[in-house]
C-alpha atoms as one frame of an Amber mdcrd trajectory, in Angstrom:
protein
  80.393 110.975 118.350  80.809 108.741 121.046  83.732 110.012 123.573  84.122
 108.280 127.057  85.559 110.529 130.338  88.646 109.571 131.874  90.716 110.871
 134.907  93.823 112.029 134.012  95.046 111.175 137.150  94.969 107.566 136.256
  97.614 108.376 134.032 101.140 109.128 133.731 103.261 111.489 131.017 105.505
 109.322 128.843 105.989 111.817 126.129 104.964 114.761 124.254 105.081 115.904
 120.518 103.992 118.890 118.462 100.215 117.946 118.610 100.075 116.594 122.047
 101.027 114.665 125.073 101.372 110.429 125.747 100.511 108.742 128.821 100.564
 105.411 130.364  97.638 103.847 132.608  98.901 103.553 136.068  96.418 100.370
 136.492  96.907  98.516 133.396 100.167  98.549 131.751  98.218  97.408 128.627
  97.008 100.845 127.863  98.270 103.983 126.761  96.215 107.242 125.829  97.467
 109.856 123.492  95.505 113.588 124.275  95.853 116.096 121.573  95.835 120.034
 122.490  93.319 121.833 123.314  93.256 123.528 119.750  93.555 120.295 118.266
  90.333 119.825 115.860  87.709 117.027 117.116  86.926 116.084 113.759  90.323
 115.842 112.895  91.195 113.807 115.711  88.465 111.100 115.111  89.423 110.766
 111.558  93.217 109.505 112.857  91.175 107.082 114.924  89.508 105.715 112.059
  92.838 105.772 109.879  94.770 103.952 113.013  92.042 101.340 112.747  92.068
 100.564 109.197  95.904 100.254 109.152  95.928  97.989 112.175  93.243  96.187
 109.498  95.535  95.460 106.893  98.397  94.283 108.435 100.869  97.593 108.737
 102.728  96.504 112.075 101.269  99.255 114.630  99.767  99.695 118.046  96.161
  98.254 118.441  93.489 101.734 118.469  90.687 101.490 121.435  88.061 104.551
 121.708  87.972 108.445 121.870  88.156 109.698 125.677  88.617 113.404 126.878
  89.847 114.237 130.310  87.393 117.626 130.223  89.553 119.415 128.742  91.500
 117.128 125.536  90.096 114.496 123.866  92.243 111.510 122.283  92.700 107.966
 121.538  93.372 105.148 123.844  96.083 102.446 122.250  97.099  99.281 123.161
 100.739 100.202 124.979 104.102  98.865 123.567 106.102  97.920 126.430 109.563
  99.020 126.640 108.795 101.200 123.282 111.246 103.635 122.184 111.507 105.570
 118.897 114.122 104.785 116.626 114.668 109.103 116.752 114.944 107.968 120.584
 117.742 105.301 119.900 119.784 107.324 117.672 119.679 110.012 120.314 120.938
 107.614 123.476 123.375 105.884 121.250 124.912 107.811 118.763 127.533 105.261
 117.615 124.861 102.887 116.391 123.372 104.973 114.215 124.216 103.579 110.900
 122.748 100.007 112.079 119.418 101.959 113.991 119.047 103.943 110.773 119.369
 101.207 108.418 117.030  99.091 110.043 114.289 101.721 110.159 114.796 102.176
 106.021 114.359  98.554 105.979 110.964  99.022 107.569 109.759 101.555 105.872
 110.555  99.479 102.581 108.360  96.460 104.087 105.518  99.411 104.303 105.955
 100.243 100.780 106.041  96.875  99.393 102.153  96.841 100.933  99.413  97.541
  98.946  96.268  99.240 100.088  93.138  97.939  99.250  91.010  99.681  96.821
  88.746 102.571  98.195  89.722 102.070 101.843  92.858 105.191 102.005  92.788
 108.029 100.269  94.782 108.594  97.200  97.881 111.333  98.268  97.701 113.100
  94.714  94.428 114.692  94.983  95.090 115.786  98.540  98.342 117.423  97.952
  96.853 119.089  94.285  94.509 120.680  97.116  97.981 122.027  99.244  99.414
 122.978  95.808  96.103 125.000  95.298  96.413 127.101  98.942  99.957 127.467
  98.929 100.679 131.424  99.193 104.447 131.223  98.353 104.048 129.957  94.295
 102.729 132.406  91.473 100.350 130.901  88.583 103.152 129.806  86.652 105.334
 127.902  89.358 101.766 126.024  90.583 100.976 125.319  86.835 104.449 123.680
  86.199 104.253 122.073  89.915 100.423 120.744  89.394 102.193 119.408  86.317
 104.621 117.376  87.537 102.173 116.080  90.468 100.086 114.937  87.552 102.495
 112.864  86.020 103.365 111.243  89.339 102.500 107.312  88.922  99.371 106.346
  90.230  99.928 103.300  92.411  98.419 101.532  95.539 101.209 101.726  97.812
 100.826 102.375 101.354 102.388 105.791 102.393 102.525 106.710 106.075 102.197
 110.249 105.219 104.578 111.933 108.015 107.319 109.368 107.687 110.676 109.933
 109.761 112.427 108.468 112.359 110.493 109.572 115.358 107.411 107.581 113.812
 108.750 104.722 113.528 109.101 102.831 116.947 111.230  99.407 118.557 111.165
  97.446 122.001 115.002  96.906 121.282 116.101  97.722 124.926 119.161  99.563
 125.758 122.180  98.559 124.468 120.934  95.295 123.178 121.946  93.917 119.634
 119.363  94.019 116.721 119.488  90.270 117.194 117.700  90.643 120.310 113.546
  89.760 119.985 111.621  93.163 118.983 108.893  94.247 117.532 108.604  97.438
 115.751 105.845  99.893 115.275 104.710 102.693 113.037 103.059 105.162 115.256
 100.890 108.736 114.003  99.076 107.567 110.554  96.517 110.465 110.572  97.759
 111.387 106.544  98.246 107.147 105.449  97.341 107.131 102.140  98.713 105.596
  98.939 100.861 106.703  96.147 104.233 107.285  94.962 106.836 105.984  97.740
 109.057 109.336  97.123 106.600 111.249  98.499 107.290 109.489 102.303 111.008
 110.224 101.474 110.142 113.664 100.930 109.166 113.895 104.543 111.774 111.928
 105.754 114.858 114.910 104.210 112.350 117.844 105.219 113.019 116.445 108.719
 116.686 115.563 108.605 117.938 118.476 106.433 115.651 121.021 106.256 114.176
 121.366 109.835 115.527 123.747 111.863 117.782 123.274 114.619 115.162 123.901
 117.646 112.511 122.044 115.799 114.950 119.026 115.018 116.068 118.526 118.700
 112.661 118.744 120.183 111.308 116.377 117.467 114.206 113.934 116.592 116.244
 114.275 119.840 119.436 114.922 117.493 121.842 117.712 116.212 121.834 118.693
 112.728 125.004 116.862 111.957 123.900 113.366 113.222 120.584 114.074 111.363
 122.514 114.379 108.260 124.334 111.110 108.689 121.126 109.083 109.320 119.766
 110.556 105.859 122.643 109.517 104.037 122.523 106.229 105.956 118.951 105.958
 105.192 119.398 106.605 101.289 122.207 104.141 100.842 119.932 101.170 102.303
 116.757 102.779 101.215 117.853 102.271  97.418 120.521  99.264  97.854 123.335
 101.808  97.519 121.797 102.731  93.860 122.096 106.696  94.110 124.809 108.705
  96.394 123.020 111.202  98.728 123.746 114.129  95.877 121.762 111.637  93.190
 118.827 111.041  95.850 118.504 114.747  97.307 118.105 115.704  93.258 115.397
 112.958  92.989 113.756 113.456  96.024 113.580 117.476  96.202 109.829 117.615
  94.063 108.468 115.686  96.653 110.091 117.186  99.429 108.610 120.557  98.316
 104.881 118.728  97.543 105.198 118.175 101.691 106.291 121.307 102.489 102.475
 122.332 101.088 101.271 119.836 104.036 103.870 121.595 106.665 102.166 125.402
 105.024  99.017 124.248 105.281  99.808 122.655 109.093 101.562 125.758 110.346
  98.551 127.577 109.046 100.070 129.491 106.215 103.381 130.707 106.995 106.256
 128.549 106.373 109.822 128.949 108.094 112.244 130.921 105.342 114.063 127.790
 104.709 111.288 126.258 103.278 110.118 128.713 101.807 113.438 129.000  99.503
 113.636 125.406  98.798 110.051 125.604  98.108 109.886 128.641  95.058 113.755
 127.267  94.218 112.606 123.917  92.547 113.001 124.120  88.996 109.988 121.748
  88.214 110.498 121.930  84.019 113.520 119.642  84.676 110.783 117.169  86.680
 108.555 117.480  84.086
């Protein structure tokens, strides 16, 4: 595995996240490196290179992927850098008041994602990965896994491209501050180490586990926003998400199977233990009525 040395002090934090830390070259504004922690595995790591560069392949609007580098200590990627970039989690958070036209926008691109399909044998298909979650999960006895392997099976098989860990904070915009949405920008989808394909609900999933069912702590260090605001962008996001089809009671029913399929991928991520209130949502879903 080829990994190339850089000086960190080229570099300057722009961000941080859960797995890591973004920075910007000081040099070359066209270049901006993400380093994962230090417990962050290698393997791992490379495979989200390969992912990012197969995506960028096929057309899914997202930053250009360079080369592995470590600074001694972390490795990660280099990207090309979005100037001006900001995460639609971002915009919500420095202007509240435009959330419902920030919010509706993102569901709009993440619709454009799922109208995309993969080609064949180049992504993973998401069923047999999360049959393997369903498999390790410690919360379920034989009978709940049996009914809940069940209703995974009967999920359709399709080609559609699923980012995997969609919410707003992956999703990001060089709409400057405080300009329209009919000002120029670009937008970007941004950490596609679990794209895949399959069933679209299965990205919504994701998408309520962080707006409803995160914790407070987690949501403001992830999303930048209170619990209350998070619940208006989900509602926001379901009514243009599904041309105003379902209420937010209609989708949350729909939606809760899959939400509890990627609360297996937050178990397995948090190795093992998930917070109570997913646990209860998780051994709560009565999957006979899904069946």
């Amino acid at each position: 595995m080829d990994i190339k040395n850089i000086n960190l002090a080229d570099y300057i934090q722009s961000g941080a996240g859960a797995n890591g830390a973004s920075y910007d070259c000081i040099a070359d504004n066209t270049i901006m490196l993400k380093l994962y922690n230090t417990d962050y595995p290698t393997d791992t790591i490379s495979h989200e290179l390969d992912v990012a560069r197969k995506v960028y392949e096929i057309g899914v609007p997202s930053p250009k992927p360079g080369e592995l580098v470590t600074d001694g200590e972390r490795i990660g990627i280099r990207f090309k850098r979005i100037v001006g970039k900001r995460s639609f989690s971002r915009m919500v958070a420095d202007e509240p008041e435009r959330y419902d036209e920030f919010t509706r926008e993102f569901a709009r691109c993440c619709l454009k994602l799922h109208s995309i399909k993969c080609p064949e044998g180049m992504f993973p298909d998401a069923k047999p990965q999360f049959q393997a979650l369903l498999d390790a999960d410690v919360y379920l006895n034989a009978e709940q896994k049996a009914k809940a392997s069940a209703f995974l099976k009967n999920i359709p098989d399709t080609m559609t491209a699923l980012h995997g860990d969609m919410h707003i904070g992956n999703v990001i915009s060089t709409l400057p501050l405080g300009a329209p949405l009919s000002h120029p920008h670009d937008l970007y989808f941004i950490d596609l180490g679990y794209f895949a394909h399959g069933y679209p609900l299965l990205d919504l999933g994701m998408m309520r586990c962080m707006c409803i069912t995160a914790d407070e702590e987690f949501r403001s260090k992830e999303l930048h926003i209170d619990g209350a605001l998070a619940a208006k962008v989900w509602e926001t996001f379901i009514d243009e998400y599904f041309h105003g089809k379902f209420t937010v009671e209609e989708a949350d029913a729909l939606i809760l199977p899959y939400q509890a399929l990627k609360c297996f991928l937050i178990e397995y991520n948090i190795n093992g233990f998930l917070p109570p209130h997913y646990e209860e949502l998780v051994k709560n879903v009565d999957w006979d009525s899904y069946i």
